[in-house]
PDB file of C-alpha atoms in Angstrom:
ATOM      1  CA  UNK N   1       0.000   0.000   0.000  1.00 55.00           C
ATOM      2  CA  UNK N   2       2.840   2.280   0.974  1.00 57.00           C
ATOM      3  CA  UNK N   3       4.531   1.620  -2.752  1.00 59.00           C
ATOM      4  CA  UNK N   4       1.266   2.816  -4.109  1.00 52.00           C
ATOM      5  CA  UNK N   5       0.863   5.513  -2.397  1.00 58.00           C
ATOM      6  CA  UNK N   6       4.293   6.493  -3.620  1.00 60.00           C
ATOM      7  CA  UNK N   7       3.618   6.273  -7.090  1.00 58.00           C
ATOM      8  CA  UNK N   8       0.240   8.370  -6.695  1.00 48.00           C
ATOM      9  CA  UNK N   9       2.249  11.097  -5.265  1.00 60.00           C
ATOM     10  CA  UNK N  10       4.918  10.988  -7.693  1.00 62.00           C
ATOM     11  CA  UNK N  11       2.370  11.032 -10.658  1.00 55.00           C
ATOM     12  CA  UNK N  12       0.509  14.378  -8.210  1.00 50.00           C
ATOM     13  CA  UNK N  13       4.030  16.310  -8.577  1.00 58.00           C
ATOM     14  CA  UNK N  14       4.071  17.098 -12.427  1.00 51.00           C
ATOM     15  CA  UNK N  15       0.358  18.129 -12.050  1.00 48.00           C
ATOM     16  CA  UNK N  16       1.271  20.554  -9.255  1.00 50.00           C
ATOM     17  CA  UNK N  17       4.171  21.340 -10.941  1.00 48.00           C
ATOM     18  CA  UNK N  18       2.036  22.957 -13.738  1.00 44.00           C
ATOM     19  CA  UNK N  19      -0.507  24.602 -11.761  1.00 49.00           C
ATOM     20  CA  UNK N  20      -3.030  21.855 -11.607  1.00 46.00           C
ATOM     21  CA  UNK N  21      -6.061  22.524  -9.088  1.00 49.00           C
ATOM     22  CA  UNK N  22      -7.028  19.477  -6.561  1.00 46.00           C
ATOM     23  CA  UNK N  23     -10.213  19.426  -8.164  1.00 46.00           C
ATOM     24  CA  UNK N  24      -9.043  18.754 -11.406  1.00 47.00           C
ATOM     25  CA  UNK N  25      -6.235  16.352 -10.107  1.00 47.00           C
ATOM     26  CA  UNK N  26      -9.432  14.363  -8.746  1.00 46.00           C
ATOM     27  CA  UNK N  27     -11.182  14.155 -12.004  1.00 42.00           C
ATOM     28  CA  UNK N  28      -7.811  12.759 -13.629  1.00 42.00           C
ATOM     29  CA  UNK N  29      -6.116  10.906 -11.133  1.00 40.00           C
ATOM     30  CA  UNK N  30      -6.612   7.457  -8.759  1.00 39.00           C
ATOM     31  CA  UNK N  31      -6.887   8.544  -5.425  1.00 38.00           C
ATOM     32  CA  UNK N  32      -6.597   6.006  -2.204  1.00 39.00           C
ATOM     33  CA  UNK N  33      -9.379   5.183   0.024  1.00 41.00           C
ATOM     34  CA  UNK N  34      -9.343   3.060   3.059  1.00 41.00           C
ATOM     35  CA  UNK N  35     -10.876   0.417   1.441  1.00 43.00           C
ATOM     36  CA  UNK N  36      -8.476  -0.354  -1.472  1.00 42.00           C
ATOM     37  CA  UNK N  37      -7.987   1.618  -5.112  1.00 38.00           C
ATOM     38  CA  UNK N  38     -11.234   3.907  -6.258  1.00 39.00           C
ATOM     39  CA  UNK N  39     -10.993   5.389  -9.933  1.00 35.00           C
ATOM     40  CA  UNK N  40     -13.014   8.653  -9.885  1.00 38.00           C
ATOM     41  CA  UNK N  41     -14.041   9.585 -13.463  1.00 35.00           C
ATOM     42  CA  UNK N  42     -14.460  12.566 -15.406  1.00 36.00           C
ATOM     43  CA  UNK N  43     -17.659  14.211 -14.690  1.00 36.00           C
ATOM     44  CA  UNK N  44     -17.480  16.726 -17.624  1.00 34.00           C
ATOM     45  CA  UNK N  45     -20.210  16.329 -19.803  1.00 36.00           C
ATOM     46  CA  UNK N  46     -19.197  14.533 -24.025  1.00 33.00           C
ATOM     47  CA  UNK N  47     -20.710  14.668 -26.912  1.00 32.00           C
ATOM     48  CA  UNK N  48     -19.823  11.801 -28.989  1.00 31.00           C
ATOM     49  CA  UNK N  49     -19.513  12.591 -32.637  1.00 31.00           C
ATOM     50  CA  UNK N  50     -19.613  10.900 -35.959  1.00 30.00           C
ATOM     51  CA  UNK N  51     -16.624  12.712 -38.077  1.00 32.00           C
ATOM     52  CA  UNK N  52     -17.919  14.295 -41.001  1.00 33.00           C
ATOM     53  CA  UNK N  53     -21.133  12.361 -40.551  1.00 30.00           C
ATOM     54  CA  UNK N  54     -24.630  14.701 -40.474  1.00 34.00           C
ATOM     55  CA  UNK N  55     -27.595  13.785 -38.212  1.00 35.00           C
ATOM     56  CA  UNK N  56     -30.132  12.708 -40.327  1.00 40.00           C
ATOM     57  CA  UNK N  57     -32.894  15.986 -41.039  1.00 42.00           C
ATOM     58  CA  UNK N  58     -30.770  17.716 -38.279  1.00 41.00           C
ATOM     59  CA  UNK N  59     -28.781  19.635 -39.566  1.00 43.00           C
ATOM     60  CA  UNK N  60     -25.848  19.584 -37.514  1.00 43.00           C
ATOM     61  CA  UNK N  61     -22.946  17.945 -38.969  1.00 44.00           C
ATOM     62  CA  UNK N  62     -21.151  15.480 -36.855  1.00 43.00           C
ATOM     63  CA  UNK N  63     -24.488  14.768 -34.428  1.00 42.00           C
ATOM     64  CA  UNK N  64     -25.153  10.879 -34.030  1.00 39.00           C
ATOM     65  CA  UNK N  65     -29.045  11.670 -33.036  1.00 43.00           C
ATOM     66  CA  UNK N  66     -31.231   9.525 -35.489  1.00 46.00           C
ATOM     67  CA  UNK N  67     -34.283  10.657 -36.331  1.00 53.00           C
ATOM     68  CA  UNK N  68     -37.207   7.955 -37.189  1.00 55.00           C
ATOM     69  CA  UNK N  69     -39.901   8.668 -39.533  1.00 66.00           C
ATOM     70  CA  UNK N  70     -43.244   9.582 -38.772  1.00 88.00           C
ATOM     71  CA  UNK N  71     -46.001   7.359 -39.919  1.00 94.00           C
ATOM     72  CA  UNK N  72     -49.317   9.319 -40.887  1.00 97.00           C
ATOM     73  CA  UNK N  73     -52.004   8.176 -39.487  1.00 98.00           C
ATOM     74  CA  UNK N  74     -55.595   8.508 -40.059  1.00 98.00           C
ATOM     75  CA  UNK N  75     -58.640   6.801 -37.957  1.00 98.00           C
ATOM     76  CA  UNK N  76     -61.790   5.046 -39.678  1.00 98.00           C
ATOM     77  CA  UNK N  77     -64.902   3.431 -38.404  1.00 98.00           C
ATOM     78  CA  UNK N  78     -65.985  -0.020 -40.551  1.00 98.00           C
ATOM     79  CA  UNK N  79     -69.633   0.623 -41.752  1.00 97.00           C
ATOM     80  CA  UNK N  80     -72.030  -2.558 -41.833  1.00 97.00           C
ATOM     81  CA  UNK N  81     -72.556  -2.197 -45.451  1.00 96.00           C
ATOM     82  CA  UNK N  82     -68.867  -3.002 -45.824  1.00 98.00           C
ATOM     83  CA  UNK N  83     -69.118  -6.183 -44.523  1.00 98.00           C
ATOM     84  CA  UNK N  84     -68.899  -9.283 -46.418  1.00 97.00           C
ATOM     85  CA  UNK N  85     -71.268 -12.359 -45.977  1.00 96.00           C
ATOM     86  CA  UNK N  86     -69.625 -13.668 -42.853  1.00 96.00           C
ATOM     87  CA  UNK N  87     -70.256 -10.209 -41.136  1.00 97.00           C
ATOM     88  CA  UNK N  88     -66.122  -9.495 -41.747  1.00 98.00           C
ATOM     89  CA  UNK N  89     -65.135  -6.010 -43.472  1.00 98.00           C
ATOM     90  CA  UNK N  90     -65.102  -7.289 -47.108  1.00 98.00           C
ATOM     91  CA  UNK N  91     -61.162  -8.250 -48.255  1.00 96.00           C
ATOM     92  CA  UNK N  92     -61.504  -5.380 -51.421  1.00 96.00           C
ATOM     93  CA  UNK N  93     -62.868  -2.480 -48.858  1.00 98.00           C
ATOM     94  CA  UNK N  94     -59.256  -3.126 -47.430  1.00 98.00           C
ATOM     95  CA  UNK N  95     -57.780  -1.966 -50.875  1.00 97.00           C
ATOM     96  CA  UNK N  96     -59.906   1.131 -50.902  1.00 98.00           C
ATOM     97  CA  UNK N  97     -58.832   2.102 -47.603  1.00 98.00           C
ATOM     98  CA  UNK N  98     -55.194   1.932 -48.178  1.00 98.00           C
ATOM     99  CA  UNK N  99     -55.952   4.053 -50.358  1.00 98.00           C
ATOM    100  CA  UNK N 100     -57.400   6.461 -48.327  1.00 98.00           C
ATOM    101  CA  UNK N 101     -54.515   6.459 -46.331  1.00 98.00           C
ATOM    102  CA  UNK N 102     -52.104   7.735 -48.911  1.00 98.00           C
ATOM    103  CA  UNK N 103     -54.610  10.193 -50.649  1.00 97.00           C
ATOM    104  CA  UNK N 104     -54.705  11.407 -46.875  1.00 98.00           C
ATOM    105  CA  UNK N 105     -51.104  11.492 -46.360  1.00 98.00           C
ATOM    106  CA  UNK N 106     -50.583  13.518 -49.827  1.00 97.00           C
ATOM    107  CA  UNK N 107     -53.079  16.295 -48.662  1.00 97.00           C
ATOM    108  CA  UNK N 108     -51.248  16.638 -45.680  1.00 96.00           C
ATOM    109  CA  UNK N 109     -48.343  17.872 -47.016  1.00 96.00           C
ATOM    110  CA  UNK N 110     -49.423  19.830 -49.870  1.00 96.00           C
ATOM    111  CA  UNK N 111     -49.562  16.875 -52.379  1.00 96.00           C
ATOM    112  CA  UNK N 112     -53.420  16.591 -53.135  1.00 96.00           C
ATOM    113  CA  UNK N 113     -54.112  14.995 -56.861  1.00 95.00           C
ATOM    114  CA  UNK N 114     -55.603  17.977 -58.246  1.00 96.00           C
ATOM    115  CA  UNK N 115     -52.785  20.045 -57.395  1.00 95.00           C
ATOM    116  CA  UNK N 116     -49.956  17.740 -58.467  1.00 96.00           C
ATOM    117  CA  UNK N 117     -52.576  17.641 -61.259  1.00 96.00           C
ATOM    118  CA  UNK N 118     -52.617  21.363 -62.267  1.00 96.00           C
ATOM    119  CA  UNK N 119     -48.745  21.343 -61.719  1.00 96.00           C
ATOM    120  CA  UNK N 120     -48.056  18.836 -64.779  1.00 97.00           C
ATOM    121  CA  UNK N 121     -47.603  15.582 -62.538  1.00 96.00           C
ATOM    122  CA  UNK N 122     -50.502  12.301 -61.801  1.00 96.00           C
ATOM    123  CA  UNK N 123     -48.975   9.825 -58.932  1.00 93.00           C
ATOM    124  CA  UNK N 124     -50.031   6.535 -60.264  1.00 95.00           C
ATOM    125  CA  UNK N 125     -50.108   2.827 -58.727  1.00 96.00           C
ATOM    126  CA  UNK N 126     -47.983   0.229 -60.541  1.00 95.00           C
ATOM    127  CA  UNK N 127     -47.812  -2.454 -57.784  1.00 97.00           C
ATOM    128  CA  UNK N 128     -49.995  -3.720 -54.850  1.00 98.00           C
ATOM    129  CA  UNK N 129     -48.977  -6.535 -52.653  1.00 98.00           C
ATOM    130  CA  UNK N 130     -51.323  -6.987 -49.592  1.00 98.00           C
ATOM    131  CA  UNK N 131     -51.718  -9.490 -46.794  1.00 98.00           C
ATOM    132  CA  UNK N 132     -54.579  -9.860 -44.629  1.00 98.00           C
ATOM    133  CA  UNK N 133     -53.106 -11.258 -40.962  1.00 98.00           C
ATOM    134  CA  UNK N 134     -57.108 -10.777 -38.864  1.00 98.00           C
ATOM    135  CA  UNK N 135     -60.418  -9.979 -39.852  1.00 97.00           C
ATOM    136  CA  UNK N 136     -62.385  -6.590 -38.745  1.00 98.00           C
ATOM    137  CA  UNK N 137     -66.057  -6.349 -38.013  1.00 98.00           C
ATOM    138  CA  UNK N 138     -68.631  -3.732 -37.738  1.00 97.00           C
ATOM    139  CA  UNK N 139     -68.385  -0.499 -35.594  1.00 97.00           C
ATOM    140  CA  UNK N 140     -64.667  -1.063 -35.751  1.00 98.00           C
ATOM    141  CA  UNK N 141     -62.161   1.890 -35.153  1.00 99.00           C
ATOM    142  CA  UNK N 142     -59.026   1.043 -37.201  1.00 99.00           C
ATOM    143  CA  UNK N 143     -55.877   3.375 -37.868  1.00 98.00           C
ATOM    144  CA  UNK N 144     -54.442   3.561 -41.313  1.00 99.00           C
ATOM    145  CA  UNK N 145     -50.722   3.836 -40.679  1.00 98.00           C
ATOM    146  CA  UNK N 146     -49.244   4.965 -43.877  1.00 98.00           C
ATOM    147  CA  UNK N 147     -45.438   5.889 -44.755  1.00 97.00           C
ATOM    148  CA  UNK N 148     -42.533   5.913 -47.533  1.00 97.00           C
ATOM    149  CA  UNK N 149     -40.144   3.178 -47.073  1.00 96.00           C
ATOM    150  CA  UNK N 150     -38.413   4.197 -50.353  1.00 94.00           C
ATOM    151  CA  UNK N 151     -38.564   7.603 -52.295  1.00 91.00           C
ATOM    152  CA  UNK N 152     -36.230   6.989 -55.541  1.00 90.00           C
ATOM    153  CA  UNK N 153     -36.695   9.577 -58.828  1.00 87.00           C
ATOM    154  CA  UNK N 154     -38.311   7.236 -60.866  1.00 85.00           C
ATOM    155  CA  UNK N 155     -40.512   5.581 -58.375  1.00 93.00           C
ATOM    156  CA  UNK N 156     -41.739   5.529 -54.949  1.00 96.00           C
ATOM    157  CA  UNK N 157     -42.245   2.511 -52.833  1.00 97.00           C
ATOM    158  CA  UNK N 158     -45.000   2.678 -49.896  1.00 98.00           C
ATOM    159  CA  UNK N 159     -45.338   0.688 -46.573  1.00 98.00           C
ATOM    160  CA  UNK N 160     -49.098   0.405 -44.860  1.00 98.00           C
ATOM    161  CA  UNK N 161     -50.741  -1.195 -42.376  1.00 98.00           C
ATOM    162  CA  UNK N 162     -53.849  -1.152 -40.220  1.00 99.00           C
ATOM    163  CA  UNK N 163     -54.488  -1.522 -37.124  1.00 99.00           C
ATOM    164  CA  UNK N 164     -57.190  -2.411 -34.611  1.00 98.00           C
ATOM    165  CA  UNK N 165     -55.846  -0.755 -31.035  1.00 98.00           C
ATOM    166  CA  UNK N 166     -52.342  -2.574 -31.307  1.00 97.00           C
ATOM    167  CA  UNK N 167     -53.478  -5.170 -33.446  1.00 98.00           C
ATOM    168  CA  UNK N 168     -52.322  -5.413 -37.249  1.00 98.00           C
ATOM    169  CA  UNK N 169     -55.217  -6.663 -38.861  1.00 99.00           C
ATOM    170  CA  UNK N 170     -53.953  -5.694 -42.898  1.00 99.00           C
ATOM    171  CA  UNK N 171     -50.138  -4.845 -44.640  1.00 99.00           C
ATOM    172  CA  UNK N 172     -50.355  -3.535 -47.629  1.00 98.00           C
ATOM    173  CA  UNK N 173     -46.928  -2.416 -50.409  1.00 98.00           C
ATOM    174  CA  UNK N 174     -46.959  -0.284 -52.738  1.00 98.00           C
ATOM    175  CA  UNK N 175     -45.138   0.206 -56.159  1.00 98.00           C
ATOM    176  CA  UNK N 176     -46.031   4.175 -57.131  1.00 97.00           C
ATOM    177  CA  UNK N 177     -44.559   6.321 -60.059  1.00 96.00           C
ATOM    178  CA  UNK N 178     -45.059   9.839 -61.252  1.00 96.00           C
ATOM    179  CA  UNK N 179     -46.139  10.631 -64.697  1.00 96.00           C
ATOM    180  CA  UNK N 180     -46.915  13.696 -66.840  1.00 96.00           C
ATOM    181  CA  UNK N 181     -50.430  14.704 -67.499  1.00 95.00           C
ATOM    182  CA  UNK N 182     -50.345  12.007 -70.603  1.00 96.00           C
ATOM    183  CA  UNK N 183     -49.024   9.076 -68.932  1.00 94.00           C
ATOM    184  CA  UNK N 184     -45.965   9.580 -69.576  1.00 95.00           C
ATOM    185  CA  UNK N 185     -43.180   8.121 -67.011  1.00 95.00           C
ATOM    186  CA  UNK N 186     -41.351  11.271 -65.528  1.00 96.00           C
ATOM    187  CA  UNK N 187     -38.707  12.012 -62.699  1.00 95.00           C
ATOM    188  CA  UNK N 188     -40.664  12.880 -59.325  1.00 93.00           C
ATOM    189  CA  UNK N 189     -39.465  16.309 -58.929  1.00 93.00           C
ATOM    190  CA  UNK N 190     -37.900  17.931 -56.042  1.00 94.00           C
ATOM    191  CA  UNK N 191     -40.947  19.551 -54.193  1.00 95.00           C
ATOM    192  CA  UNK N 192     -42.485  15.910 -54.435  1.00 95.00           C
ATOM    193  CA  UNK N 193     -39.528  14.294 -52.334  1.00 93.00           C
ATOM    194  CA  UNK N 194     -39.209  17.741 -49.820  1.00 95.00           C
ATOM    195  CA  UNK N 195     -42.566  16.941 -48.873  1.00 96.00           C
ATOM    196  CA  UNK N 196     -42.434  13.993 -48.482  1.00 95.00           C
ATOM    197  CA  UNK N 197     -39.179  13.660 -46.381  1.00 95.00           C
ATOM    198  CA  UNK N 198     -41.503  13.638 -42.849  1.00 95.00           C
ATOM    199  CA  UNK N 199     -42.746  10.379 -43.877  1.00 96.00           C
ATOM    200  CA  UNK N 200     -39.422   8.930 -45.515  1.00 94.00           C
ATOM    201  CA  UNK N 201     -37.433   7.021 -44.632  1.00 84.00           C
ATOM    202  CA  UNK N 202     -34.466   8.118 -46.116  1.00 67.00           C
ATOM    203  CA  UNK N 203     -34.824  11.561 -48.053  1.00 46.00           C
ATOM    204  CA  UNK N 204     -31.476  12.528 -48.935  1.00 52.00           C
ATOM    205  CA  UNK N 205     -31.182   9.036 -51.173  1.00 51.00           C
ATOM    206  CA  UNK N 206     -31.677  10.068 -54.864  1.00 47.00           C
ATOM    207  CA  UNK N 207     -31.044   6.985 -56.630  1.00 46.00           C
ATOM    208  CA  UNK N 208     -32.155   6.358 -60.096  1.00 46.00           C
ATOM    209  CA  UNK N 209     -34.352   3.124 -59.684  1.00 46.00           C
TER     210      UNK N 209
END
């Protein structure tokens, strides 16, 4: 114990040497205790960085803070006259509400069909993939959850699902592209992906598929 003492002290004389406060020798140093060797740390608060690496929608460079997507959400009730013969919400009323979900989302941020519509652009469906996991019945309240897992310049690829409290009753994928006012296959243009990027997933990816 005496040796270690001795050590402690000589690696206290440099610090002393140069000024150093006790309170800062603490923060730095191994100081004895009765009961054996205690290691005080550095209190001082540190931010740990990514080098060169930007926060994602933060906008400070370096930050490691990940921000997840919102999903947009919008609440329905299932009306009896959707039902099918076995008093379930009828498999194609599904299809129609997915749809409901992602004319909603559009609206929200500015993105309503008529006004893509009068701005040279139609957002068209090229692919639906949808899986049915537990049936709904009458006077239901379901969420439609909808988001974009995948916003490329060519095409757009959605994730959807709804829900019955936490239950997933429906998924639902879909293929989209944008098109000119003829059908023609165009690039989605910037103001399509800017607002969108609350509901990306990854916005700053502008890949060409």
């Amino acid at each position: 114990m005496a040796r270690l003492q001795q050590r402690v002290e000589q690696r206290l004389r440099p610090a002393r040497a140069l000024g150093v406060g006790a309170r800062q020798q603490q923060h730095r140093l191994a100081v004895l205790r009765p009961e054996g060797l205690h290691v005080q740390l550095d209190r001082r608060p540190v931010t740990h960085r990514s080098e060169g690496t930007p926060s994602r929608r933060s906008g400070t460079p370096g930050a490691s803070v990940l921000q997840v997507p919102a999903r947009h959400q919008h609440p329905v009730k299932v009306r009896f006259y959707e039902l099918d013969p076995y008093g379930h919400l009828n498999h194609s009323v599904y299809v129609q509400l997915f749809e409901t979900g992602r004319i909603e989302l559009l609206d929200s941020v500015g993105l309503g069909l008529h006004d893509l519509e009068e701005r040279g652009y139609r957002f068209v469906v090229s692919r639906i993939e949808t899986r049915f996991r537990a049936s709904a019945v009458g006077g239901d309240a379901l969420v439609i959850e909808t988001e974009v897992v995948e916003n490329r310049r060519a095409s757009s690829r959605w994730g959807q699902r709804i829900l019955r409290g936490d239950e997933v009753l429906a998924t639902q994928e879909v293929l989209a592209a944008v098109t000119d006012t003829d059908g023609r296959p165009v690039r989605s243009p910037d103001f399509m992906a800017e607002a969108l990027a609350p509901y990306t997933n990854d916005p700053d990816d502008e890949g060409d598929a």
